[in-house]
Tab-separated table of C-alpha atoms and ligand atoms in Angstrom:
chain	number	residue	atom	x	y	z
J	1	MET	CA	-20.033	12.384	12.301
J	2	ARG	CA	-21.876	10.538	14.920
J	3	GLU	CA	-19.959	9.251	18.075
J	4	PHE	CA	-19.845	5.841	19.415
J	5	PHE	CA	-17.757	6.381	22.340
J	6	SER	CA	-19.104	8.819	24.091
J	7	ASN	CA	-17.556	7.712	27.439
J	8	VAL	CA	-14.325	8.337	26.422
J	9	SER	CA	-11.908	11.758	25.336
J	10	ALA	CA	-8.978	11.649	23.626
J	11	ILE	CA	-6.400	9.634	24.957
J	12	ARG	CA	-3.056	11.572	26.108
J	13	TYR	CA	0.070	10.723	27.516
J	14	GLU	CA	0.411	11.219	31.301
J	15	GLY	CA	3.129	9.101	32.353
J	16	PRO	CA	4.330	6.149	34.940
J	17	ARG	CA	2.579	7.808	37.560
J	18	SER	CA	-1.060	8.820	36.416
J	19	LYS	CA	-3.575	6.616	37.559
J	20	ASN	CA	-5.796	7.153	34.675
J	21	SER	CA	-6.118	3.868	32.804
J	22	LEU	CA	-7.305	6.024	29.782
J	23	SER	CA	-3.858	7.162	29.218
J	24	PHE	CA	-0.631	6.317	28.534
J	25	LYS	CA	2.043	5.658	30.740
J	26	TYR	CA	4.928	5.248	28.154
J	27	TYR	CA	4.052	5.754	25.202
J	28	ASP	CA	4.388	9.754	24.345
J	29	PRO	CA	4.508	10.053	20.394
J	30	GLU	CA	6.300	13.257	20.946
J	31	GLU	CA	9.447	11.710	22.820
J	32	ARG	CA	12.482	11.371	20.893
J	33	ILE	CA	14.178	7.890	20.983
J	34	GLY	CA	17.497	7.736	19.199
J	35	ASP	CA	16.781	9.294	15.754
J	36	LYS	CA	12.940	9.549	15.484
J	37	LYS	CA	10.226	10.733	17.848
J	38	MET	CA	8.335	7.456	19.319
J	39	LYS	CA	5.203	8.062	17.023
J	40	ASP	CA	8.159	7.496	13.930
J	41	HIS	CA	9.370	4.835	15.451
J	42	LEU	CA	6.050	2.863	16.527
J	43	ARG	CA	3.861	3.218	13.084
J	44	PHE	CA	1.088	1.649	15.233
J	45	ALA	CA	-2.123	0.102	13.400
J	46	VAL	CA	-5.605	-0.574	14.009
J	47	ALA	CA	-6.582	-4.182	12.606
J	48	PHE	CA	-10.416	-3.340	11.184
J	49	TRP	CA	-11.194	-7.080	11.554
J	50	HIS	CA	-10.633	-7.738	15.621
J	51	THR	CA	-11.561	-4.262	16.455
J	52	PHE	CA	-14.511	-3.443	14.653
J	53	GLY	CA	-15.550	-6.726	13.830
J	54	PHE	CA	-15.161	-9.857	16.500
J	55	ARG	CA	-18.155	-9.822	18.586
J	56	GLY	CA	-16.582	-12.409	21.058
J	57	ALA	CA	-17.807	-15.792	19.338
J	58	ASP	CA	-15.871	-18.647	20.312
J	59	LEU	CA	-16.362	-22.624	19.208
J	60	PHE	CA	-18.419	-22.979	22.127
J	61	GLY	CA	-20.234	-19.762	22.688
J	62	SER	CA	-22.053	-17.166	20.484
J	63	GLU	CA	-21.459	-13.745	20.357
J	64	ASN	CA	-21.609	-11.701	23.439
J	65	MET	CA	-20.454	-7.765	22.410
J	66	ILE	CA	-23.011	-5.287	21.785
J	67	ARG	CA	-21.207	-3.147	19.420
J	68	PRO	CA	-23.234	0.164	18.477
J	69	TRP	CA	-22.325	0.685	15.177
J	70	ASP	CA	-24.114	-2.768	13.998
J	71	ASN	CA	-26.938	-1.134	15.452
J	72	PHE	CA	-28.631	-0.516	11.834
J	73	THR	CA	-30.336	-2.680	9.357
J	74	ASP	CA	-29.415	-1.555	6.265
J	75	PRO	CA	-25.950	-3.728	5.614
J	76	MET	CA	-24.447	-0.433	4.113
J	77	GLU	CA	-25.822	2.027	6.617
J	78	ARG	CA	-23.945	-0.488	8.801
J	79	ALA	CA	-21.029	-0.572	7.472
J	80	LYS	CA	-20.480	3.083	6.855
J	81	ALA	CA	-21.325	3.364	10.854
J	82	LYS	CA	-18.430	0.892	11.855
J	83	VAL	CA	-16.140	3.012	9.473
J	84	ASP	CA	-17.257	6.269	11.438
J	85	ALA	CA	-17.058	4.330	14.697
J	86	ALA	CA	-13.258	3.355	13.155
J	87	PHE	CA	-12.328	6.807	12.705
J	88	GLU	CA	-13.300	7.657	16.199
J	89	PHE	CA	-11.633	5.200	17.750
J	90	PHE	CA	-8.294	5.986	15.504
J	91	GLU	CA	-8.560	9.854	16.573
J	92	LYS	CA	-9.003	9.236	20.073
J	93	LEU	CA	-6.641	6.653	20.571
J	94	GLY	CA	-4.073	8.856	18.470
J	95	VAL	CA	-3.120	5.964	16.163
J	96	ARG	CA	-2.550	7.089	12.663
J	97	TYR	CA	-2.778	3.896	10.662
J	98	PHE	CA	-5.217	1.018	10.219
J	99	CYS	CA	-5.163	-2.174	8.160
J	100	PHE	CA	-8.286	-3.768	6.443
J	101	HIS	CA	-9.744	-7.225	4.247
J	102	ASP	CA	-11.797	-6.255	2.017
J	103	ARG	CA	-14.744	-8.010	3.542
J	104	ASP	CA	-14.297	-6.341	6.663
J	105	ILE	CA	-15.179	-2.962	5.584
J	106	ALA	CA	-18.221	-3.648	2.977
J	107	PRO	CA	-20.682	-6.186	2.978
J	108	GLU	CA	-20.835	-8.827	-0.070
J	109	GLY	CA	-23.621	-8.636	-2.397
J	110	GLU	CA	-25.262	-10.908	-4.838
J	111	THR	CA	-23.056	-11.329	-6.802
J	112	LEU	CA	-19.317	-10.241	-7.533
J	113	GLY	CA	-19.923	-7.188	-9.301
J	114	GLU	CA	-22.370	-5.979	-6.418
J	115	THR	CA	-19.974	-6.849	-3.940
J	116	ASN	CA	-17.179	-4.937	-5.787
J	117	ARG	CA	-20.044	-1.839	-6.304
J	118	ASN	CA	-20.413	-2.161	-2.095
J	119	LEU	CA	-16.870	-1.706	-1.537
J	120	ASP	CA	-16.579	0.889	-4.210
J	121	GLU	CA	-19.199	2.830	-2.132
J	122	ILE	CA	-17.423	2.277	1.355
J	123	THR	CA	-13.953	2.969	-0.262
J	124	ARG	CA	-15.265	6.679	-0.879
J	125	TYR	CA	-16.706	6.866	2.506
J	126	ILE	CA	-13.364	5.940	3.899
J	127	LYS	CA	-11.729	8.637	1.716
J	128	ARG	CA	-13.575	11.205	2.642
J	129	LEU	CA	-13.156	10.539	6.448
J	130	MET	CA	-9.306	10.236	5.664
J	131	ASN	CA	-9.400	13.321	4.063
J	132	GLY	CA	-10.655	15.397	7.270
J	133	SER	CA	-7.924	13.327	9.150
J	134	ASP	CA	-3.959	12.464	8.843
J	135	VAL	CA	-4.983	8.428	9.166
J	136	LYS	CA	-4.009	6.298	6.781
J	137	CYS	CA	-3.721	3.085	5.181
J	138	LEU	CA	-0.944	0.645	6.266
J	139	TRP	CA	-2.234	-1.969	4.517
J	140	GLY	CA	-4.603	-3.893	2.305
J	141	THR	CA	-5.670	-7.403	1.974
J	142	ALA	CA	-8.190	-9.738	0.625
J	143	ASN	CA	-10.224	-12.466	2.720
J	144	LEU	CA	-9.439	-15.771	0.901
J	145	PHE	CA	-10.544	-17.835	3.489
J	146	LYS	CA	-13.981	-17.197	5.053
J	147	ASP	CA	-16.610	-17.734	1.916
J	148	PRO	CA	-17.257	-21.701	1.817
J	149	ILE	CA	-15.415	-21.647	-1.451
J	150	TYR	CA	-12.363	-21.693	-0.271
J	151	THR	CA	-12.661	-24.857	0.986
J	152	HIS	CA	-9.798	-26.500	-0.322
J	153	GLY	CA	-7.323	-22.878	-0.354
J	154	ALA	CA	-7.619	-19.893	-2.972
J	155	ALA	CA	-4.735	-19.819	-4.926
J	156	THR	CA	-3.497	-23.542	-4.137
J	157	SER	CA	-7.194	-24.648	-4.474
J	158	CYS	CA	-8.030	-27.780	-6.784
J	159	ASN	CA	-10.610	-25.548	-8.430
J	160	VAL	CA	-9.674	-23.467	-11.208
J	161	ASP	CA	-12.948	-21.547	-10.894
J	162	VAL	CA	-11.962	-20.850	-6.956
J	163	PHE	CA	-8.609	-19.527	-8.535
J	164	ALA	CA	-9.859	-17.185	-10.670
J	165	ARG	CA	-12.020	-15.672	-7.807
J	166	ALA	CA	-9.516	-15.305	-5.738
J	167	ALA	CA	-7.773	-13.436	-8.320
J	168	ALA	CA	-10.490	-11.656	-8.990
J	169	GLN	CA	-10.662	-10.642	-5.279
J	170	VAL	CA	-6.743	-9.474	-5.027
J	171	LYS	CA	-7.288	-7.525	-8.078
J	172	LYS	CA	-10.115	-5.432	-6.364
J	173	ALA	CA	-8.451	-5.677	-2.842
J	174	MET	CA	-5.059	-3.845	-4.445
J	175	GLU	CA	-7.272	-1.209	-6.636
J	176	VAL	CA	-8.863	-0.317	-3.131
J	177	THR	CA	-5.759	-0.584	-1.457
J	178	LEU	CA	-4.349	1.781	-3.817
J	179	GLU	CA	-7.428	3.836	-3.627
J	180	LEU	CA	-6.850	4.617	0.216
J	181	GLY	CA	-3.013	5.214	-0.111
J	182	GLY	CA	-1.838	1.967	1.599
J	183	GLN	CA	1.395	1.902	2.036
J	184	ASN	CA	1.544	-1.943	2.011
J	185	PHE	CA	-0.424	-4.776	0.724
J	186	VAL	CA	-0.580	-7.952	2.177
J	187	PHE	CA	-0.929	-11.521	1.317
J	188	TRP	CA	-1.661	-14.104	4.637
J	189	GLY	CA	-1.768	-17.637	3.302
J	190	GLY	CA	-5.244	-18.291	4.547
J	191	ARG	CA	-5.931	-21.550	3.554
J	192	GLU	CA	-3.175	-21.785	1.472
J	193	GLY	CA	-2.043	-25.613	2.812
J	194	TYR	CA	-3.179	-28.851	2.820
J	195	GLU	CA	-5.558	-31.179	5.220
J	196	THR	CA	-3.948	-34.370	4.362
J	197	LEU	CA	-1.452	-35.446	1.288
J	198	LEU	CA	-3.529	-38.360	0.589
J	199	ASN	CA	-5.367	-36.060	-1.728
J	200	THR	CA	-2.871	-33.247	-2.472
J	201	ASP	CA	-0.305	-32.287	-5.428
J	202	MET	CA	1.854	-30.483	-3.167
J	203	ARG	CA	3.702	-29.394	-6.114
J	204	PHE	CA	1.336	-28.588	-8.629
J	205	GLU	CA	-0.252	-26.150	-5.575
J	206	LEU	CA	3.355	-24.827	-4.949
J	207	ASP	CA	3.135	-24.139	-8.677
J	208	ASN	CA	0.305	-22.501	-8.724
J	209	TYR	CA	0.828	-19.905	-5.639
J	210	ALA	CA	3.720	-18.604	-6.985
J	211	ARG	CA	1.770	-18.207	-10.396
J	212	PHE	CA	-0.703	-16.739	-8.550
J	213	LEU	CA	1.663	-14.070	-6.917
J	214	HIS	CA	3.511	-13.233	-10.178
J	215	MET	CA	0.493	-12.210	-11.326
J	216	ALA	CA	-0.420	-10.252	-8.668
J	217	VAL	CA	3.147	-8.323	-8.612
J	218	GLU	CA	2.372	-7.741	-12.454
J	219	TYR	CA	-1.117	-6.230	-11.863
J	220	ALA	CA	0.071	-4.552	-8.784
J	221	ARG	CA	2.957	-2.574	-11.106
J	222	GLU	CA	0.399	-2.225	-14.150
J	223	ILE	CA	-1.809	-0.043	-11.984
J	224	GLY	CA	1.127	1.728	-10.631
J	225	PHE	CA	0.781	0.662	-6.877
J	226	THR	CA	4.310	1.095	-5.515
J	227	GLY	CA	3.649	0.337	-1.750
J	228	GLN	CA	5.651	-2.696	-0.427
J	229	LEU	CA	4.237	-6.091	-0.935
J	230	LEU	CA	4.426	-8.704	2.087
J	231	ILE	CA	3.772	-12.140	2.827
J	232	GLU	CA	2.428	-13.139	6.236
J	233	PRO	CA	3.734	-16.424	7.550
J	234	LYS	CA	1.556	-18.961	9.692
J	235	PRO	CA	2.370	-22.720	10.316
J	236	LYS	CA	-1.016	-23.818	10.710
J	237	GLU	CA	-4.663	-23.077	11.503
J	238	PRO	CA	-7.378	-23.345	9.538
J	239	MET	CA	-5.207	-25.639	7.670
J	240	LYS	CA	-3.111	-28.345	9.794
J	241	HIS	CA	-0.598	-27.305	7.289
J	242	GLN	CA	0.088	-23.857	5.758
J	243	TYR	CA	2.527	-23.469	2.587
J	244	ASP	CA	4.093	-20.507	4.321
J	245	PHE	CA	4.925	-22.127	7.371
J	246	ASP	CA	7.869	-19.674	8.798
J	247	VAL	CA	10.057	-17.249	7.820
J	248	ALA	CA	12.735	-19.467	6.665
J	249	THR	CA	10.310	-21.975	4.463
J	250	THR	CA	8.537	-18.887	2.891
J	251	LEU	CA	12.027	-17.417	1.835
J	252	ALA	CA	12.611	-20.625	0.507
J	253	PHE	CA	9.427	-20.442	-1.241
J	254	LEU	CA	9.898	-16.822	-2.619
J	255	LYS	CA	13.671	-18.155	-4.083
J	256	ASN	CA	12.872	-20.880	-5.441
J	257	TYR	CA	9.886	-19.007	-7.383
J	258	ASP	CA	11.840	-16.055	-8.092
J	259	LEU	CA	9.883	-13.380	-6.281
J	260	ASP	CA	11.786	-12.603	-3.227
J	261	ARG	CA	12.993	-9.724	-4.848
J	262	TYR	CA	9.131	-8.566	-4.854
J	263	PHE	CA	7.995	-9.329	-1.380
J	264	LYS	CA	9.241	-9.058	2.681
J	265	LEU	CA	7.350	-10.367	5.308
J	266	ASN	CA	4.857	-9.357	7.806
J	267	ILE	CA	5.725	-11.242	10.623
J	268	GLU	CA	2.989	-11.970	13.409
J	269	ALA	CA	4.176	-12.872	16.939
J	270	ASN	CA	1.648	-15.374	17.659
J	271	HIS	CA	2.201	-17.378	14.384
J	272	ALA	CA	6.027	-17.528	15.159
J	273	THR	CA	5.193	-19.153	18.743
J	274	LEU	CA	2.646	-21.534	17.064
J	275	GLY	CA	5.568	-22.463	14.784
J	276	GLY	CA	7.656	-23.490	17.622
J	277	HIS	CA	9.760	-20.388	17.597
J	278	THR	CA	10.332	-17.263	19.468
J	279	PHE	CA	8.789	-13.742	17.929
J	280	GLN	CA	12.435	-12.737	18.153
J	281	HIS	CA	13.379	-15.838	16.182
J	282	GLU	CA	11.161	-14.676	13.220
J	283	LEU	CA	11.876	-11.061	13.388
J	284	ARG	CA	16.044	-11.787	13.549
J	285	TYR	CA	15.577	-14.477	10.610
J	286	ALA	CA	13.540	-12.155	8.432
J	287	ARG	CA	16.061	-9.172	9.145
J	288	ILE	CA	19.350	-10.606	8.320
J	289	ASN	CA	18.100	-11.635	4.932
J	290	ASP	CA	16.812	-8.246	4.577
J	291	LYS	CA	13.270	-9.103	4.658
J	292	LEU	CA	11.424	-7.712	7.846
J	293	GLY	CA	8.790	-5.370	6.048
J	294	SER	CA	6.168	-5.122	8.640
J	295	ILE	CA	4.777	-6.875	12.046
J	296	ASP	CA	1.279	-7.915	13.176
J	297	ILE	CA	2.155	-7.273	16.741
J	298	ASN	CA	0.083	-9.305	19.689
J	299	GLN	CA	1.441	-12.619	21.581
J	300	GLY	CA	-0.031	-16.069	21.959
J	301	ASP	CA	-0.846	-17.390	24.975
J	302	PRO	CA	1.863	-20.087	26.411
J	303	LEU	CA	-0.754	-22.334	27.470
J	304	LEU	CA	-2.699	-22.111	24.188
J	305	GLY	CA	-1.925	-23.800	21.372
J	306	TRP	CA	-3.327	-21.806	18.548
J	307	ASP	CA	-3.806	-18.261	17.547
J	308	VAL	CA	-5.270	-16.247	20.181
J	309	ASP	CA	-4.333	-13.232	19.616
J	310	ARG	CA	-3.847	-11.551	22.465
J	311	PHE	CA	-2.861	-7.597	22.936
J	312	PRO	CA	0.895	-7.777	23.500
J	313	THR	CA	1.590	-7.184	27.003
J	314	ASP	CA	4.833	-8.698	27.575
J	315	VAL	CA	7.664	-6.410	27.843
J	316	TYR	CA	10.032	-9.088	27.523
J	317	SER	CA	8.960	-9.865	24.026
J	318	THR	CA	8.185	-6.200	23.194
J	319	THR	CA	11.714	-5.437	24.188
J	320	LEU	CA	13.756	-8.168	22.007
J	321	ALA	CA	11.013	-7.361	19.413
J	322	MET	CA	11.909	-3.559	19.499
J	323	TYR	CA	15.909	-4.604	19.414
J	324	GLU	CA	15.526	-6.516	15.870
J	325	VAL	CA	13.299	-3.596	14.757
J	326	LEU	CA	15.987	-0.887	15.909
J	327	LYS	CA	18.786	-3.211	14.286
J	328	ASN	CA	17.079	-3.368	11.343
J	329	GLY	CA	17.035	0.687	10.963
J	330	GLY	CA	12.873	0.598	11.474
J	331	ILE	CA	10.587	-1.145	9.531
J	332	GLU	CA	9.253	1.577	7.484
J	333	PRO	CA	6.523	1.838	5.286
J	334	GLY	CA	5.752	-1.520	7.214
J	335	GLY	CA	4.063	-0.737	11.110
J	336	PHE	CA	2.983	-2.514	13.920
J	337	ASN	CA	-0.575	-3.808	13.411
J	338	PHE	CA	-2.619	-4.913	16.303
J	339	ASP	CA	-4.035	-8.117	14.989
J	340	ALA	CA	-5.335	-9.062	18.222
J	341	LYS	CA	-8.817	-9.180	20.173
J	342	VAL	CA	-9.720	-8.608	23.107
J	343	ARG	CA	-10.916	-11.497	25.149
J	344	ARG	CA	-14.113	-12.397	25.488
J	345	PRO	CA	-15.264	-11.305	28.727
J	346	SER	CA	-13.368	-8.195	27.968
J	347	PHE	CA	-16.727	-7.179	26.082
J	348	GLU	CA	-17.599	-3.688	26.279
J	349	PRO	CA	-16.310	-0.924	23.845
J	350	VAL	CA	-14.322	0.617	26.285
J	351	ASP	CA	-12.626	-2.048	26.566
J	352	LEU	CA	-11.001	-2.183	23.293
J	353	PHE	CA	-9.233	1.440	24.151
J	354	TYR	CA	-7.527	-0.563	27.539
J	355	ALA	CA	-6.534	-3.148	25.170
J	356	HIS	CA	-4.662	-0.945	22.531
J	357	ILE	CA	-3.548	1.665	25.465
J	358	ALA	CA	-1.632	-1.922	26.747
J	359	GLY	CA	-0.178	-2.561	24.103
J	360	MET	CA	1.195	0.988	23.063
J	361	ASP	CA	2.529	1.289	26.378
J	362	ALA	CA	3.933	-2.507	26.214
J	363	CYS	CA	5.554	-1.907	22.721
J	364	ALA	CA	7.415	2.053	24.072
J	365	MET	CA	8.441	0.621	26.788
J	366	GLY	CA	10.176	-2.225	25.041
J	367	LEU	CA	11.402	0.391	22.742
J	368	LYS	CA	12.871	2.432	25.092
J	369	ILE	CA	14.564	-0.272	26.741
J	370	ALA	CA	16.312	-1.907	23.721
J	371	HIS	CA	17.333	1.642	22.774
J	372	ARG	CA	19.079	1.643	25.651
J	373	LEU	CA	20.440	-2.050	25.564
J	374	LEU	CA	21.674	-0.818	21.982
J	375	GLU	CA	23.032	2.176	23.095
J	376	ASP	CA	25.445	1.057	25.680
J	377	LYS	CA	25.820	-1.886	23.027
J	378	VAL	CA	25.241	-4.371	25.970
J	379	LEU	CA	24.595	-7.217	23.816
J	380	ASP	CA	27.028	-6.344	20.500
J	381	ASN	CA	29.711	-6.244	22.735
J	382	PHE	CA	29.452	-9.744	24.440
J	383	ILE	CA	28.874	-11.133	21.217
J	384	GLU	CA	31.621	-9.216	19.320
J	385	GLU	CA	34.493	-10.973	22.018
J	386	ARG	CA	32.179	-14.239	21.866
J	387	TYR	CA	33.501	-14.535	18.043
J	388	ALA	CA	36.848	-12.938	18.677
J	389	SER	CA	38.989	-15.819	17.486
J	390	TYR	CA	37.523	-15.396	13.620
J	391	ARG	CA	38.851	-11.987	13.402
J	392	ASP	CA	42.660	-12.712	12.838
J	393	GLY	CA	44.956	-15.758	12.180
J	394	ILE	CA	43.094	-18.716	10.544
J	395	GLY	CA	40.188	-17.574	11.872
J	396	LEU	CA	40.231	-14.386	9.598
J	397	LYS	CA	40.899	-16.697	6.620
J	398	ILE	CA	37.861	-19.083	7.337
J	399	ALA	CA	35.584	-15.594	7.524
J	400	SER	CA	37.196	-14.483	4.140
J	401	GLY	CA	36.763	-17.662	2.179
J	402	GLU	CA	40.950	-18.130	2.314
J	403	ILE	CA	41.217	-21.350	3.872
J	404	ASN	CA	40.464	-25.016	2.780
J	405	PHE	CA	39.963	-28.581	4.897
J	406	ARG	CA	43.916	-29.867	4.180
J	407	ASP	CA	44.949	-26.587	5.815
J	408	LEU	CA	42.608	-26.800	8.608
J	409	GLU	CA	43.643	-30.193	9.043
J	410	ARG	CA	47.250	-29.093	9.798
J	411	TYR	CA	45.711	-26.469	11.988
J	412	ALA	CA	43.896	-28.757	13.842
J	413	MET	CA	46.456	-31.283	14.675
J	414	GLU	CA	48.868	-28.273	15.493
J	415	HIS	CA	46.153	-27.154	18.261
J	416	GLU	CA	45.028	-30.174	19.586
J	417	HIS	CA	44.364	-28.742	23.246
J	418	ILE	CA	41.147	-26.600	22.791
J	419	GLN	CA	39.254	-24.295	25.369
J	420	ASN	CA	36.172	-22.575	25.528
J	421	SER	CA	34.652	-19.997	26.962
J	422	SER	CA	31.333	-19.835	28.923
J	423	GLY	CA	28.247	-18.404	26.961
J	424	ARG	CA	26.934	-16.347	29.759
J	425	GLN	CA	23.252	-17.177	29.451
J	426	GLU	CA	22.423	-16.084	32.766
J	427	MET	CA	24.441	-13.370	33.232
J	428	LEU	CA	23.218	-11.718	29.892
J	429	GLU	CA	19.776	-12.541	31.434
J	430	ALA	CA	20.336	-10.923	34.713
J	431	VAL	CA	21.349	-7.700	32.728
J	432	LEU	CA	18.673	-7.589	30.589
J	433	ASN	CA	16.093	-7.293	33.749
J	434	GLU	CA	18.604	-4.779	34.973
J	435	TYR	CA	17.547	-3.028	32.151
J	436	MET	CA	14.518	-3.424	32.018
J	437	PHE	CA	13.551	-2.455	35.608
J	438	GLU	CA	15.564	0.446	35.637
J	439	GLN	CA	13.769	1.561	32.461
J	440	GLN	CA	10.584	1.233	35.072
J	441	ARG	CA	12.103	3.684	37.415
J	442	SER	CA	13.475	6.143	35.326
X	501	XLS	C1	-4.585	-14.549	10.550
X	501	XLS	C2	-3.753	-13.994	10.085
X	501	XLS	C3	-4.476	-12.379	9.660
X	501	XLS	C4	-4.006	-11.650	8.380
X	501	XLS	C5	-4.370	-11.026	7.699
X	501	XLS	O1	-3.917	-15.498	11.567
X	501	XLS	O2	-3.004	-12.909	11.087
X	501	XLS	O3	-5.028	-11.859	10.705
X	501	XLS	O4	-3.297	-10.861	9.422
X	501	XLS	O5	-5.157	-11.769	6.809
X	502	NI	NI1	-1.984	-11.270	10.738
X	503	NI	NI1	-2.948	-14.427	13.231
């Protein structure tokens, strides 16, 4: 195998005192946290598209990143070089999973048939490399947003030929994901949404989207794909309004169309904040509905209102996220996919290592802090106390559904003197800080 990152050797855990930026300070894969090793809590995945496909272009500037694996004129050669670079990267970083879109891994041909044949050839190539390593596929997905045919959406397009093409593409992407042993398959509604209601039959588009997903469920069953199917909510971008707006909206959609038993959700941090929620809110909402399936771990920028996909370095946010994950009992077969890209000025290939290391360490720190918060039941005890009035007397009757308005009115008349207790938010925030910084010292 050719080497593309020859100036980087395998990244090791060296602990918080190490001065080596190409080492882990907190992520020690073998360290046991509660009932599992860190590497089994944090099933990290590298995203093919951002890590090996992003070249730094933005709305105002052209590509500024030179990637040695691009240095091949033949598109299939280039695709194979990219795969080589990817596997070298996975091995050196010690990440055991990857995620991909069909169009990230193989070039398109003149026809759909040729495109599929290209995909098959690269799939065989990837499989060969997987055989010699313990790298696995976390999930695959179909890119239903880049090609101009998807201008009006894919499954929600007004054009039936586009609907059919999208179906063919998902069909093939599922087959490839199965072939690669993918543990999940993701549907992010790339352009499933609208620009204006003046030209949109919303009801029909939603019905079609549901029909599309039912066919996908059916096909997965037919080919024996037993991985978890996931929907990835996002409120906007590229469309002004996306149908899978957030967790709550997506759950309502799934329930309306009798799809909820087949799907869980893939929650992305930056999509949560884009929708006006915290990352923790979206994780919590999914978790309490038993729908927390997997995570696209990244972070937004409080000053920028779009999906900036920064690598997650905000330990406050990773701590609260890991708190939800631990409460959920983990997210396997899901994982933590770095749907994140290096900033444009971080244009050297080695920055890809720094970025992932920063993200992995931030998640590891978050995991350790969240675990201790849970062990000490810091928040649990407070919350339990806060709702104590529902554990006996009339409270218990309410909680067990044994009371009506008439009884409640009688009770209210007998208890006119109402006393509330403080929510102690600032106190709890200070406690959270104590845990965060204690963690840093130990
Ligand atoms: C875009 C999405 C996308 C999905 C995969 O905002 O995050 O990258 O994760 O199609
Ligand atoms: Ni994503
Ligand atoms: Ni995103």
